[in-house]
Structures are given as structure tokens and as C-alpha cells.
PDB file of C-alpha atoms in Angstrom:
ATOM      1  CA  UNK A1151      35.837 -77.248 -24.855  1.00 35.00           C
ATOM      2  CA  UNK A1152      35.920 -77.651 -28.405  1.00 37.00           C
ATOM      3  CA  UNK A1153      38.412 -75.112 -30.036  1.00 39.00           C
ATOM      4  CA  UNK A1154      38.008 -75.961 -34.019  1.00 40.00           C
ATOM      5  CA  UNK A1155      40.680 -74.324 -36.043  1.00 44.00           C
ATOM      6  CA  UNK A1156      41.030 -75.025 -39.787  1.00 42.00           C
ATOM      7  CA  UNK A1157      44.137 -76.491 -41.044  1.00 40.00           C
ATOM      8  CA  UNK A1158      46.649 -78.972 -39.515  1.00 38.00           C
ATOM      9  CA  UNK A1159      48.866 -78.575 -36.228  1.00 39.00           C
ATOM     10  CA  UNK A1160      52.368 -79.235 -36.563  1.00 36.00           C
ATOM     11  CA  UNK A1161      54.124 -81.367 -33.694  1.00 32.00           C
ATOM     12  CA  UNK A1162      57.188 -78.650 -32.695  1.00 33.00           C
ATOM     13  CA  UNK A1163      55.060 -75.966 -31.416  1.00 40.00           C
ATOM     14  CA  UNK A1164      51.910 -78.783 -30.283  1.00 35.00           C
ATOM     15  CA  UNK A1165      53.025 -77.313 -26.266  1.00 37.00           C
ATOM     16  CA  UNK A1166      52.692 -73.947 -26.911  1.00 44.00           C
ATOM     17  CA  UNK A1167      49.746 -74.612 -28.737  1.00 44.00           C
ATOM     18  CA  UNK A1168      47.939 -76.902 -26.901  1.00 39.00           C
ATOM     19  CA  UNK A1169      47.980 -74.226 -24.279  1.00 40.00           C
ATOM     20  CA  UNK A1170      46.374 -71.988 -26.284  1.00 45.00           C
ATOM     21  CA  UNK A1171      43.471 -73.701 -27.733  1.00 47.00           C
ATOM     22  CA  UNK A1172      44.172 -74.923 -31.555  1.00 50.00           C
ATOM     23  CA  UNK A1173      44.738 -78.352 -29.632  1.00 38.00           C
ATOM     24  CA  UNK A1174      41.518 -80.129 -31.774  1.00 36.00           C
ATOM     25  CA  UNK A1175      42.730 -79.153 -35.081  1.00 40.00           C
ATOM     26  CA  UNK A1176      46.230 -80.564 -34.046  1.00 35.00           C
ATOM     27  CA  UNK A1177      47.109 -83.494 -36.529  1.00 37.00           C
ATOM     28  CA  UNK A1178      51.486 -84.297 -35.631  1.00 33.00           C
ATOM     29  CA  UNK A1179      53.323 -83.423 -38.589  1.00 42.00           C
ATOM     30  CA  UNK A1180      57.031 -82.342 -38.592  1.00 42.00           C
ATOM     31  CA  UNK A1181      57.398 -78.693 -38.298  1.00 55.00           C
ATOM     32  CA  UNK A1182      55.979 -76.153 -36.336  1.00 73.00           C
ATOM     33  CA  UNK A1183      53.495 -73.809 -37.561  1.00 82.00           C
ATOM     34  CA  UNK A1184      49.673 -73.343 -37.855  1.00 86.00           C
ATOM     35  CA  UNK A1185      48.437 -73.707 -41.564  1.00 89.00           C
ATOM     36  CA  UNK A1186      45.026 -71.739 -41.813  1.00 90.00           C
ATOM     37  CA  UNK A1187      44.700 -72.120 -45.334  1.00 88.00           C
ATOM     38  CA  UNK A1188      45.822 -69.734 -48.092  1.00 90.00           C
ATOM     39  CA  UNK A1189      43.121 -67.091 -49.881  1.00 95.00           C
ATOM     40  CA  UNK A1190      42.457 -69.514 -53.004  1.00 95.00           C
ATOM     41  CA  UNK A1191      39.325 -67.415 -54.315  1.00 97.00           C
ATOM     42  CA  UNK A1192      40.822 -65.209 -57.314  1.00 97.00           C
ATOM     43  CA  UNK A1193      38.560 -61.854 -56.429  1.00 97.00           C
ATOM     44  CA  UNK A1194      39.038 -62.082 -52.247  1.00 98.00           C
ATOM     45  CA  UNK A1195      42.745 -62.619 -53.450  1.00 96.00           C
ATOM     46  CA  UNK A1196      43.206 -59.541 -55.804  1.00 96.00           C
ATOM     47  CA  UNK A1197      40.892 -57.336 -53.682  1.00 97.00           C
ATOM     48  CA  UNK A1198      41.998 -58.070 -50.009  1.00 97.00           C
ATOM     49  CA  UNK A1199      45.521 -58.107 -50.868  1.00 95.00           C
ATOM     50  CA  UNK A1200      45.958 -54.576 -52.242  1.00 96.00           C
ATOM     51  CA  UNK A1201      46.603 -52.913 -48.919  1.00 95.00           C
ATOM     52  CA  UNK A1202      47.467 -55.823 -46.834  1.00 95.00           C
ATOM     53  CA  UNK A1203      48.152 -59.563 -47.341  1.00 93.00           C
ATOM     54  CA  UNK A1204      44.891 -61.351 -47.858  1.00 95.00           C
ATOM     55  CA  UNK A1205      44.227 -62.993 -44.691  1.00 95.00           C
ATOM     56  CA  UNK A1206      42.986 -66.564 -44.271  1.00 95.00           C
ATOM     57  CA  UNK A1207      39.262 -66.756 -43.614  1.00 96.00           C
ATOM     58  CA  UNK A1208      39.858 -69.134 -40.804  1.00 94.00           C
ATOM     59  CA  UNK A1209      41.263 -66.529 -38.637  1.00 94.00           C
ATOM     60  CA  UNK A1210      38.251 -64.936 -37.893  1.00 95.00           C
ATOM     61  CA  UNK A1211      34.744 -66.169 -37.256  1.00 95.00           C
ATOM     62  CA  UNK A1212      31.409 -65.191 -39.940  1.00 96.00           C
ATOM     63  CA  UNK A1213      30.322 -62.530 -37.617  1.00 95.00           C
ATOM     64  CA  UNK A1214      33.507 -60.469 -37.865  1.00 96.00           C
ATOM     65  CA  UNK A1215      33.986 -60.957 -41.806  1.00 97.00           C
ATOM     66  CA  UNK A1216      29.753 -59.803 -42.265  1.00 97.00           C
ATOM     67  CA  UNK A1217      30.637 -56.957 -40.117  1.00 97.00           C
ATOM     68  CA  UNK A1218      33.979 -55.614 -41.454  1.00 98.00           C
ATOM     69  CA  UNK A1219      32.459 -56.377 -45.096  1.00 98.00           C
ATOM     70  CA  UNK A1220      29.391 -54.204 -44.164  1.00 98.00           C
ATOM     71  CA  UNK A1221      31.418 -51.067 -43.880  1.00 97.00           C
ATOM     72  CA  UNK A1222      34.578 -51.181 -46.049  1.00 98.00           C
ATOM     73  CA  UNK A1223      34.221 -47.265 -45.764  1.00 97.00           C
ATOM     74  CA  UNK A1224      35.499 -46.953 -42.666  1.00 96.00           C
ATOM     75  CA  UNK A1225      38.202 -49.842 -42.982  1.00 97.00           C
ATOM     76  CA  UNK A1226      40.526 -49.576 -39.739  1.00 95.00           C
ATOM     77  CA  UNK A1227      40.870 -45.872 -41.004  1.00 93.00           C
ATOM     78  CA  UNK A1228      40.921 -46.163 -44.888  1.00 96.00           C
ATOM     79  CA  UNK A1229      38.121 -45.769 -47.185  1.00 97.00           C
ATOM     80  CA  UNK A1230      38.312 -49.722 -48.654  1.00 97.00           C
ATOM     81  CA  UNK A1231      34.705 -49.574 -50.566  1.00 97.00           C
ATOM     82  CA  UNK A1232      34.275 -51.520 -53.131  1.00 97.00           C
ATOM     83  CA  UNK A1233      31.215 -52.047 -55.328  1.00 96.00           C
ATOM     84  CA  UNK A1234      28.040 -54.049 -53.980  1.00 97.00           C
ATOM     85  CA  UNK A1235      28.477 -57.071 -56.277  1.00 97.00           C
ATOM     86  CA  UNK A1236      31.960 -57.432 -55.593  1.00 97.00           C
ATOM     87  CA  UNK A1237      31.626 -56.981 -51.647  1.00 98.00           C
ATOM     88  CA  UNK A1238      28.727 -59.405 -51.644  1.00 98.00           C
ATOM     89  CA  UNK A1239      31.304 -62.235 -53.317  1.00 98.00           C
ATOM     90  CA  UNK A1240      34.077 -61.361 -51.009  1.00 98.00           C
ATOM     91  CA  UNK A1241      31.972 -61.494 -48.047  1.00 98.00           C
ATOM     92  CA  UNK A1242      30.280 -64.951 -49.152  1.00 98.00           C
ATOM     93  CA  UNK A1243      33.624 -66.584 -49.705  1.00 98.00           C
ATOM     94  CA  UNK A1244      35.540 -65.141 -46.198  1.00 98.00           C
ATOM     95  CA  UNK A1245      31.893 -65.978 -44.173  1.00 97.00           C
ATOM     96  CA  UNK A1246      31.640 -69.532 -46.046  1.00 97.00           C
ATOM     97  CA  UNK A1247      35.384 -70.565 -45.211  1.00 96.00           C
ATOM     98  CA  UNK A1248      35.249 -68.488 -41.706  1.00 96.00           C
ATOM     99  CA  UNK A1249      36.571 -70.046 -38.352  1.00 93.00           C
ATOM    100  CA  UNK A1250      34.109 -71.789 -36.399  1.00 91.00           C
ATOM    101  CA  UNK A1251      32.742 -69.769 -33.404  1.00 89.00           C
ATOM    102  CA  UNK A1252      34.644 -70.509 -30.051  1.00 89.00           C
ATOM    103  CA  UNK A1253      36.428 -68.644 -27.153  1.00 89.00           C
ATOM    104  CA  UNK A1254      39.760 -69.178 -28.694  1.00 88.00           C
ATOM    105  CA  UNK A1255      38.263 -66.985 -32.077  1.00 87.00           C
ATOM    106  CA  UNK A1256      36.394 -64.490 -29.930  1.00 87.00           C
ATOM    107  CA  UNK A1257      37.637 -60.906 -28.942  1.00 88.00           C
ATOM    108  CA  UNK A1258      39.980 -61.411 -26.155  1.00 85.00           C
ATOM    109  CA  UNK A1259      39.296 -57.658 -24.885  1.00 81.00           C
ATOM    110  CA  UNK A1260      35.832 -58.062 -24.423  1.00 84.00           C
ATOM    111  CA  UNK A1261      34.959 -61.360 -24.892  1.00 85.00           C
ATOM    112  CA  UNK A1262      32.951 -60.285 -27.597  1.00 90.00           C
ATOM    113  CA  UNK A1263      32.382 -62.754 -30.625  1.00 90.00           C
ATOM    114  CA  UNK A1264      32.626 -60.752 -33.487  1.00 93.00           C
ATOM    115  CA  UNK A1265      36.267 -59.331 -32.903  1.00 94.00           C
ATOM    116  CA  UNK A1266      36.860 -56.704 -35.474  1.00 94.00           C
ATOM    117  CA  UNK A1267      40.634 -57.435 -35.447  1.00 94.00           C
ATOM    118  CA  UNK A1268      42.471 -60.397 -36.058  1.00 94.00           C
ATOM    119  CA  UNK A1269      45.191 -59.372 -33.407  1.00 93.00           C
ATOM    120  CA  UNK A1270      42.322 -58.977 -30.871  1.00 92.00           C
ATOM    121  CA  UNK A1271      41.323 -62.479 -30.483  1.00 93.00           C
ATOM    122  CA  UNK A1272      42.028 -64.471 -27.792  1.00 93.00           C
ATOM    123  CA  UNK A1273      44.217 -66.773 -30.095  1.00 91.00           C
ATOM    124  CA  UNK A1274      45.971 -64.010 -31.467  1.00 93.00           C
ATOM    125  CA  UNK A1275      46.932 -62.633 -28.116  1.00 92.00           C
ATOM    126  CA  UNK A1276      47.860 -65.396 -26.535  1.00 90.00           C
ATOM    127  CA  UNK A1277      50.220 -66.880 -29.425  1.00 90.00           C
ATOM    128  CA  UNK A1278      52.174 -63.247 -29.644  1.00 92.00           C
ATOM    129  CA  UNK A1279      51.665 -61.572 -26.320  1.00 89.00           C
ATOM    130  CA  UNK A1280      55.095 -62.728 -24.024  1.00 85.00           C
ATOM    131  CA  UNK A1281      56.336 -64.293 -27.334  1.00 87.00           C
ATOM    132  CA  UNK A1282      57.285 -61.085 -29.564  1.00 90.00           C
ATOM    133  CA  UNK A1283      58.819 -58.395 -28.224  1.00 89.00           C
ATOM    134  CA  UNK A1284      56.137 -55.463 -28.683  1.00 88.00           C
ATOM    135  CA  UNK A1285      58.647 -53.120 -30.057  1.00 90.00           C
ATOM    136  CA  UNK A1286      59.134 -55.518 -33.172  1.00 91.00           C
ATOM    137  CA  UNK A1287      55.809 -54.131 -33.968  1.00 89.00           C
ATOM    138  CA  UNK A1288      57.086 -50.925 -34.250  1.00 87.00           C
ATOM    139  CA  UNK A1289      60.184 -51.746 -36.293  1.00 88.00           C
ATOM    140  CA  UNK A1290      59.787 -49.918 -39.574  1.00 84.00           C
ATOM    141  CA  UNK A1291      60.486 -53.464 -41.877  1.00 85.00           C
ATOM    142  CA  UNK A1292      57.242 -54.735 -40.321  1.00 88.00           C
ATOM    143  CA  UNK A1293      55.344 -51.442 -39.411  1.00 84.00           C
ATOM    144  CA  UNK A1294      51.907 -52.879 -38.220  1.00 88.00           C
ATOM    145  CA  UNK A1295      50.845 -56.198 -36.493  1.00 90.00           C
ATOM    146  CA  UNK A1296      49.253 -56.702 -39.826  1.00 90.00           C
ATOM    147  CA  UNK A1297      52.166 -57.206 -41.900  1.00 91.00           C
ATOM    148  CA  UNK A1298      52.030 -61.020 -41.129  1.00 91.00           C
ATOM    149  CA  UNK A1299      54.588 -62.401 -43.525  1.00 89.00           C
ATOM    150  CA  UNK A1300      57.229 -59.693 -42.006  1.00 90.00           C
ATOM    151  CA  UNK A1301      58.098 -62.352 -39.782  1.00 91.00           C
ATOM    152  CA  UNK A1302      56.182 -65.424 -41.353  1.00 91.00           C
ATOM    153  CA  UNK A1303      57.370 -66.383 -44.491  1.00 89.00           C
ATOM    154  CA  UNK A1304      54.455 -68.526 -45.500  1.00 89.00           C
ATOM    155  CA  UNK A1305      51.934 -66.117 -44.640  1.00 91.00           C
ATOM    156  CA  UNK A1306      50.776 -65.578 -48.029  1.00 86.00           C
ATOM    157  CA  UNK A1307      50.492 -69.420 -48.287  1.00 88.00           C
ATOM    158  CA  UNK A1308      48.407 -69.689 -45.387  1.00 88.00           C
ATOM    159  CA  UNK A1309      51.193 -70.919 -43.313  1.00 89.00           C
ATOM    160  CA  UNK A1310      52.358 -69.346 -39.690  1.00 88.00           C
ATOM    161  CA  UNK A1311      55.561 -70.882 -38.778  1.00 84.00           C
ATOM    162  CA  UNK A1312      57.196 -70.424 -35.433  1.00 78.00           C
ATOM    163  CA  UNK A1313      60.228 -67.886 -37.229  1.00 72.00           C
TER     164      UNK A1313
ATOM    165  CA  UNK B1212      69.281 -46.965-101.914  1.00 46.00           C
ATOM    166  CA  UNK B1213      68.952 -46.605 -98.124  1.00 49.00           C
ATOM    167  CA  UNK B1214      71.361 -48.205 -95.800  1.00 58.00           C
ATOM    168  CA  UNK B1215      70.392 -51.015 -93.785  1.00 57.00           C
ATOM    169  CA  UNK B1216      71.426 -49.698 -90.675  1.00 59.00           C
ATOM    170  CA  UNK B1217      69.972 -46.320 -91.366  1.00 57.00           C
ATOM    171  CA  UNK B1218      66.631 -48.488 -92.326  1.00 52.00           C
ATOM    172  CA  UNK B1219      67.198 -49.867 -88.940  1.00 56.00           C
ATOM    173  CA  UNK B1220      67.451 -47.392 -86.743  1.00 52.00           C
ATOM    174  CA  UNK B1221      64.281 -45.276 -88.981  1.00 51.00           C
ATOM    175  CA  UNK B1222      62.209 -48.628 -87.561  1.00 53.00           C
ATOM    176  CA  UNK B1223      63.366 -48.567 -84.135  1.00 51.00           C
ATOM    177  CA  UNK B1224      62.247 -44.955 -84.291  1.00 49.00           C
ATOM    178  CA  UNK B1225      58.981 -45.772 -85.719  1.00 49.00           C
ATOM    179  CA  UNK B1226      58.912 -48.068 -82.949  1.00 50.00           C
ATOM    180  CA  UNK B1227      59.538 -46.114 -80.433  1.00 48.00           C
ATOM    181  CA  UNK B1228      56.934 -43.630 -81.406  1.00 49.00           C
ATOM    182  CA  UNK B1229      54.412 -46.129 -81.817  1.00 47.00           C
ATOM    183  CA  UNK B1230      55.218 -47.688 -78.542  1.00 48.00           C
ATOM    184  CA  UNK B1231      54.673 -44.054 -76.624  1.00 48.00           C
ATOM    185  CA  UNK B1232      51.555 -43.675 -78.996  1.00 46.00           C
ATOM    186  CA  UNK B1233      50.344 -46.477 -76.680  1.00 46.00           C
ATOM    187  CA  UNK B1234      51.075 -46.023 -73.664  1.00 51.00           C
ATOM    188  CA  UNK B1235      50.009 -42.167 -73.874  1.00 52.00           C
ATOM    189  CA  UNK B1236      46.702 -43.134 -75.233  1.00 92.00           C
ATOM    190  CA  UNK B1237      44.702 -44.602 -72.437  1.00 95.00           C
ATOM    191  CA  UNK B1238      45.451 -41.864 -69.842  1.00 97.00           C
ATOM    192  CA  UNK B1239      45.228 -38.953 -72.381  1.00 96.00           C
ATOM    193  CA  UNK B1240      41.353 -40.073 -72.679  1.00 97.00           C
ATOM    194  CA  UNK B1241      41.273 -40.599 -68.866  1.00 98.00           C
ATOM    195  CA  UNK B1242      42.556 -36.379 -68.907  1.00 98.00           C
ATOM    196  CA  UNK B1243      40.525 -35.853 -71.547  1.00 97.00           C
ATOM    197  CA  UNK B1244      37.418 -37.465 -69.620  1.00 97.00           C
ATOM    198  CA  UNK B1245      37.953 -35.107 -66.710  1.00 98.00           C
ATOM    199  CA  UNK B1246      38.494 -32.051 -69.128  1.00 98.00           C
ATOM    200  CA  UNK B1247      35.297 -32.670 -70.355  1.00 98.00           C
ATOM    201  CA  UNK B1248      33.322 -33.173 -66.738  1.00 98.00           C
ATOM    202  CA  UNK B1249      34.993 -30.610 -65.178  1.00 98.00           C
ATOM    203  CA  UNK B1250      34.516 -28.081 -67.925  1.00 98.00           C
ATOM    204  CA  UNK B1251      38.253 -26.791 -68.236  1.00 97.00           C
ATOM    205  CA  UNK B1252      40.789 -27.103 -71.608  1.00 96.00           C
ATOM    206  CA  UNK B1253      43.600 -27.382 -69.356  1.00 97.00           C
ATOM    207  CA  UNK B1254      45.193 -28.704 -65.995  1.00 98.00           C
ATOM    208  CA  UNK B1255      46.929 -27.248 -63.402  1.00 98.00           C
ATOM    209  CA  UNK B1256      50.095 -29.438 -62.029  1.00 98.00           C
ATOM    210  CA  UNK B1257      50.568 -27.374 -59.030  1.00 98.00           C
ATOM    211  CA  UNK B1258      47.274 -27.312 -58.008  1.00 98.00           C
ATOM    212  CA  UNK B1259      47.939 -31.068 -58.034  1.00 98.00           C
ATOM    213  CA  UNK B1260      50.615 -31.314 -55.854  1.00 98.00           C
ATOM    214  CA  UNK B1261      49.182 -28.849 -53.476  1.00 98.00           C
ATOM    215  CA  UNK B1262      46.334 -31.363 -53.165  1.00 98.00           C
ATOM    216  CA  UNK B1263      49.026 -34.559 -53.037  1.00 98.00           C
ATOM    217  CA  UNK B1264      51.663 -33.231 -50.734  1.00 98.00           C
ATOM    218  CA  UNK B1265      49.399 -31.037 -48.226  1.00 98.00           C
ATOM    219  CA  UNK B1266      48.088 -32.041 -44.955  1.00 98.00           C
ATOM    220  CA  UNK B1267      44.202 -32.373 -44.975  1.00 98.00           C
ATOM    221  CA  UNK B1268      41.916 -32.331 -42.387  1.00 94.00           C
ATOM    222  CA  UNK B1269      38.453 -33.285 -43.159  1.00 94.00           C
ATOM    223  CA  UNK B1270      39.767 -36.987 -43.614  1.00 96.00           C
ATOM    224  CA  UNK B1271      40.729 -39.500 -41.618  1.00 96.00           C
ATOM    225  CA  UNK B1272      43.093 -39.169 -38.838  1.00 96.00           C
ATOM    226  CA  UNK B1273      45.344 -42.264 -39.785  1.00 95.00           C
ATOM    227  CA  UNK B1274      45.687 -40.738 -43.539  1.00 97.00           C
ATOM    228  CA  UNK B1275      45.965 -36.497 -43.544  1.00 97.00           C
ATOM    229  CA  UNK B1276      48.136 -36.436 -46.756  1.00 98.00           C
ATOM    230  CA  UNK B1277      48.440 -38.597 -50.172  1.00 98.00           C
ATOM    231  CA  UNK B1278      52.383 -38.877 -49.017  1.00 98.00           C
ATOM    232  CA  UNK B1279      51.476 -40.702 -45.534  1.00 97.00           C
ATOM    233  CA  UNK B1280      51.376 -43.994 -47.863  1.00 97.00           C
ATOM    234  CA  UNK B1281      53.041 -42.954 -51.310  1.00 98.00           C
ATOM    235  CA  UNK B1282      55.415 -40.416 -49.495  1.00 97.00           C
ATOM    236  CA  UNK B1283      57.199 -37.505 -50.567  1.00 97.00           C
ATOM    237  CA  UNK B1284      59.190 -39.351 -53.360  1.00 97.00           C
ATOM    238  CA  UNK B1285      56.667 -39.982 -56.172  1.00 98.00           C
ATOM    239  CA  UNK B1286      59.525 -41.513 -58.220  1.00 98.00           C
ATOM    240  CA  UNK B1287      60.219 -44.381 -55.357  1.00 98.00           C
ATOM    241  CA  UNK B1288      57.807 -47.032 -53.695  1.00 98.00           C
ATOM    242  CA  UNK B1289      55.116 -46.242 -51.284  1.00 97.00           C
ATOM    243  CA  UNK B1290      54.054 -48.575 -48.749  1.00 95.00           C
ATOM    244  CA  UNK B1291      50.484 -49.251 -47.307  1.00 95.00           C
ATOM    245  CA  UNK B1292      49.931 -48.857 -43.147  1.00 93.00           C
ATOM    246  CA  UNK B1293      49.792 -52.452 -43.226  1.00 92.00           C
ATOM    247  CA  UNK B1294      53.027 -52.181 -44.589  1.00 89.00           C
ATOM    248  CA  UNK B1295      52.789 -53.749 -48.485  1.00 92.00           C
ATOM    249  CA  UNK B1296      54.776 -51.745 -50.815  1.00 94.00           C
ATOM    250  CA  UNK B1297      52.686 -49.503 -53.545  1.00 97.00           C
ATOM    251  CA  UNK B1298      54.425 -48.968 -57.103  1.00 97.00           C
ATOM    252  CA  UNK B1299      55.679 -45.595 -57.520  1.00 98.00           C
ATOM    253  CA  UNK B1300      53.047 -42.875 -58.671  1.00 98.00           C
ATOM    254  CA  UNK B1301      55.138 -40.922 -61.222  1.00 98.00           C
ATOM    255  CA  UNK B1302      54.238 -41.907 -64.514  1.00 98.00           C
ATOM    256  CA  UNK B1303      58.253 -41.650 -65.527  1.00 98.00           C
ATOM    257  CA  UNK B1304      59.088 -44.451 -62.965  1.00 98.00           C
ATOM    258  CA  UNK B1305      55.694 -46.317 -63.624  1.00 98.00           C
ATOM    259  CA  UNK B1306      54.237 -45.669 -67.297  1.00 97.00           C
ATOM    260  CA  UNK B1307      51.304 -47.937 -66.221  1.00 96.00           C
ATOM    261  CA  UNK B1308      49.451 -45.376 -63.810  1.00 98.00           C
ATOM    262  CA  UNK B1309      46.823 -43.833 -64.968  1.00 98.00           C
ATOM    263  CA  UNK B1310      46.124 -46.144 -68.243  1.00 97.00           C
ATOM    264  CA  UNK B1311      43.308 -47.776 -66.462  1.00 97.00           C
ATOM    265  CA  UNK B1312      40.251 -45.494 -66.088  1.00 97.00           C
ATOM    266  CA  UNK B1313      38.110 -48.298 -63.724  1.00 96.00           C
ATOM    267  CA  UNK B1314      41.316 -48.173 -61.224  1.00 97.00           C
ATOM    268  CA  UNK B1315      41.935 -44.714 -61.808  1.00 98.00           C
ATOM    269  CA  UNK B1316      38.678 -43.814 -60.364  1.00 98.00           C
ATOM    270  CA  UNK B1317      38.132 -46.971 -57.461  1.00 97.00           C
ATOM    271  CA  UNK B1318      41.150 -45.804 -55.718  1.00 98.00           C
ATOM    272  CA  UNK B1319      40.657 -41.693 -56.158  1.00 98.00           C
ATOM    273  CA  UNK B1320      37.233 -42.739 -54.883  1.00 98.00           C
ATOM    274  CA  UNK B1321      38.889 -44.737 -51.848  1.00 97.00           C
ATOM    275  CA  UNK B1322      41.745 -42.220 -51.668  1.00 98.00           C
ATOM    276  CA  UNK B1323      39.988 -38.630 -51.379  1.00 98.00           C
ATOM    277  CA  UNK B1324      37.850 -40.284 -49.038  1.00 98.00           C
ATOM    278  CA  UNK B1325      40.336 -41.403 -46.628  1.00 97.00           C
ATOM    279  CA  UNK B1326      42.428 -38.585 -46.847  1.00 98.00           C
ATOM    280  CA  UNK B1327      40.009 -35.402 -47.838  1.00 98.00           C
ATOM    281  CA  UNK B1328      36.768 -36.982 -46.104  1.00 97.00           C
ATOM    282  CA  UNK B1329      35.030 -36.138 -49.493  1.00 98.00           C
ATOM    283  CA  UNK B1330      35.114 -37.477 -53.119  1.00 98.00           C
ATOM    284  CA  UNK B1331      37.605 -34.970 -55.707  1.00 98.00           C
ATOM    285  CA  UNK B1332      36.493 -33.202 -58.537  1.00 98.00           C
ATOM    286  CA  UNK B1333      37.206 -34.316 -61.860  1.00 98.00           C
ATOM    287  CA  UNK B1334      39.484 -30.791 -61.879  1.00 98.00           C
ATOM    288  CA  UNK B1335      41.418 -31.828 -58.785  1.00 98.00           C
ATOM    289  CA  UNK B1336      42.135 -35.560 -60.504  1.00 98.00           C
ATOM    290  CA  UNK B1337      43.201 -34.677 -63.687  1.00 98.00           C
ATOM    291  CA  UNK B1338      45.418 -32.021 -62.009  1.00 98.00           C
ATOM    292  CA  UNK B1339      47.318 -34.745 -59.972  1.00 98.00           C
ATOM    293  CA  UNK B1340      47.206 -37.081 -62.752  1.00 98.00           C
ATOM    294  CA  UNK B1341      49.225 -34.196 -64.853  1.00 98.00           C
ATOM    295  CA  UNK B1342      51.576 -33.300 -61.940  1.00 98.00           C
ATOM    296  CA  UNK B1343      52.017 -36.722 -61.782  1.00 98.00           C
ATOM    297  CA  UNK B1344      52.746 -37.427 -65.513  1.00 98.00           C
ATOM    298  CA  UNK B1345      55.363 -34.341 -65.518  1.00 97.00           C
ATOM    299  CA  UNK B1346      57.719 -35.844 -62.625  1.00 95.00           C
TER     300      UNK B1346
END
């Protein structure tokens, strides 16, 4: 089973990761961390950032960035519409540098393959689930599952470390 | 002959003044934009922070109030549900809101929505905008 995954594999955390799929994109560095490439496009930068990091593109496949583009209205309860022209070049970029399709990117819930949620894939679940504590979650310096670079510092970067 | 310090001090005064002349000037035509569309001379602060601090319903249920992400202390930080921090709303912590009428009206666009399930009136934003400017 092919389980592509954009960026490069670092050797530490190759065991943990090989067991959950991102063993093709694995290339054995020093370090241990997944780098899924930072948000490099200026307007998905400024414009997906304002509420939450901007999150790499790679971490979801082109089905889920068309669909959560095509109603910003109802953005995981917030109004997050923007204007047509600007949506259009957001949704280009994200769907142009998107994760290949695979198990290990689809909805681990459902086994859907347009997960709406980054934290419902299967690779999501299976990195976090058994290795954070579920209350961390909850503790008010991180707040939400989405608040990536609470606990990885390169986030931002594109870079999830084992912290 | 005028002293030099005295000179000095009239400039930093002219500075000063010209300085607030600045800042003041892109959000007083913002104001005065809503004014106009809304029909009224004048705004009503606390009608605005009714609107800001109450508890809506028609919204949606992850945002009822303004203060569930900026909170109750309009002079300190807000932070997002995703958990970024958001710059403090009063204009006397953060002379910058309200000088920019495009963002000004994308995020009471994105805002009422979420929270009111509707779009405001150009009455209800200019009243938080001067509620907001008198903090």
C-alpha cells in the first residue's frame, strides 16, 4: 500500500511512524518529526492564518480542501467567507499542493475520503490517539486540537516534531 | 525671541496633534460612512455594548456573544477557538482598529454572522465602533 506523504521522515520517530503509514515518504535524517511543508503562498498565508495557524496543504487530500473552501460560511462554526476571487486562489493553491489520496489521509471515522477535519484522519488519529493525553486538549494554553504549534514548535514552519 | 525649548515643546505639540489628526481620520470616515447609510447624526455607545457583550441566539452555537473570542476585557487580548490570540478591540489599547474600512467590514460581515446569524446594520456597527473608541 502506497501511503505518499509530502515532506521528509526523520529517523527518531521512523518506528512509530512506519506503523502508521508515512513509511514511503520516509527519507533518514536526524531528528524526529514529520515536515509537511510550510504555507509559502502569501494570500493562503494571510487569510488561513487569521483564526488558526495556516495548515500545510499536505495534511489533507483535494477533496477535503474543495469542500471546506466551498462553504467558508459555515467554517467548523464561524462564518470564514471570503470573497469569490480570493476563495478561488486559496482553494487552487491548498487543492494543487494537497496530500495524495490514500487510507492513511482518509477520514478515520468513516472511512470516508474527503475528511472535513484534519484531526479526523486516520493519520491524525493514529499519531495522537494513546500518545497525548486527551485532557491536554482541554488545557486552556492549547484550547483546541487545532492549536498545532501549542505543542509543536515548528508548526508554523511546516514542521511536527515529536515535543 | 522665543526660547528654544519653548519652540520645542510648541513642535512636539504640533506633532502630537498632527499625529492624532491621523490616526482619527480613517475611522472618523468609516463612522461617518455608517452615519450616512444608516441615516442617523449620531451613535449610541451603549447600544454598542449591548450588542458586544450580550448573549445572542440566532447565531451559531459555538459563538453566542462578541466576548466568547475577544472576551469581556476589550482593553486585553482575545483569542480565537483555535486558540491564536486577537489584538485588543479598544481603540485606546489598539489605535489601529477601525482605520481600515475593507477589514472593518470583512470581519463585521464574518462576525454578525457567526454570532447574530444575520449581517448588522450600519447603526449597530458604528455604535460598537464608538463604544469601542470611548474605552
Amino acid at each position: 500500500m502506497a501511503n505518499i506523504l509530502p515532506g521528509s521522515l526523520r529517523a527518531a520517530s521512523l518506528s512509530l511512524a512506519l506503523a502508521a503509514g508515512f513509511a514511503s515518504a520516509a527519507t533518514a535524517e536526524e531528528g524526529e518529526g514529520v515536515y509537511f511543508g510550510a504555507v509559502t503562498d502569501p494570500t493562503v498565508k494571510q487569510e488561513c492564518s487569521a483564526c488558526h495557524m495556516a495548515f500545510s496543504a499536505g495534511m489533507l487530500p483535494a477533496s477535503s480542501w474543495t469542500a471546506i473552501l466551498g462553504d467558508l460560511s459555515n467554517h467548523f462554526g464561524e462564518d470564514a467567507s471570503l470573497d469569490d476571487k480570493t476563495t478561488a486562489a486559496i482553494r487552487d493553491w491548498l487543492t494543487g499542493n494537497a496530500a495524495q489520496p490514500s487510507r492513511w489521509m482518509t477520514n478515520a471515522a468513516d472511512g470516508g475520503d474527503t475528511p472535513m477535519r484534519i484531526t479526523e484522519t486516520t493519520w491524525w488519529t493514529r499519531v495522537h490517539n494513546g500518545e497525548v493525553n486527551p485532557a491536554a486538549f482541554d488545557n486552556p494554553r492549547v484550547g483546541s486540537r487545532a492549536n498545532c504549534a501549542a505543542c509543536h514548535r515548528g508548526a508554523e514552519q511546516g514542521f511536527f516534531g515529536e515535543e | 525671541m522665543m526660547h528654544k525649548r519653548k519652540l520645542a515643546v510648541l513642535a512636539a505639540i504640533a506633532a502630537l496633534a498632527g499625529a492624532t489628526a491621523v490616526m482619527a481620520g480613517p475611522r472618523d470616515d468609516i463612522l461617518a460612512g455608517y452615519a450616512a447609510e444608516a441615516g442617523v447624526t449620531a451613535f449610541d455607545a451603549a447600544a454598542g455594548k449591548a450588542l458586544f457583550t450580550g448573549t445572542h441566539t440566532g447565531g451559531k452555537p459555538e459563538t453566542p456573544s462578541c466576548t466568547t473570542c475577544h472576551t469581556g476585557n476589550l482593553t486585553g487580548p482575545g483569542k480565537t477557538r483555535a486558540g491564536k490570540v486577537i489584538e485588543p478591540m479598544a481603540v485606546s489599547a489598539n489605535p489601529q482598529r477601525f482605520t481600515d474600512p475593507a477589514k472593518v467590514e470583512k470581519w463585521f460581515g464574518r462576525n454578525c454572522r457567526s454570532v447574530l446569524g444575520r449581517e448588522c446594520s450600519a447603526k449597530e456597527k458604528g455604535d460598537v465602533i464608538t463604544w469601542l473608541s470611548s474605552l
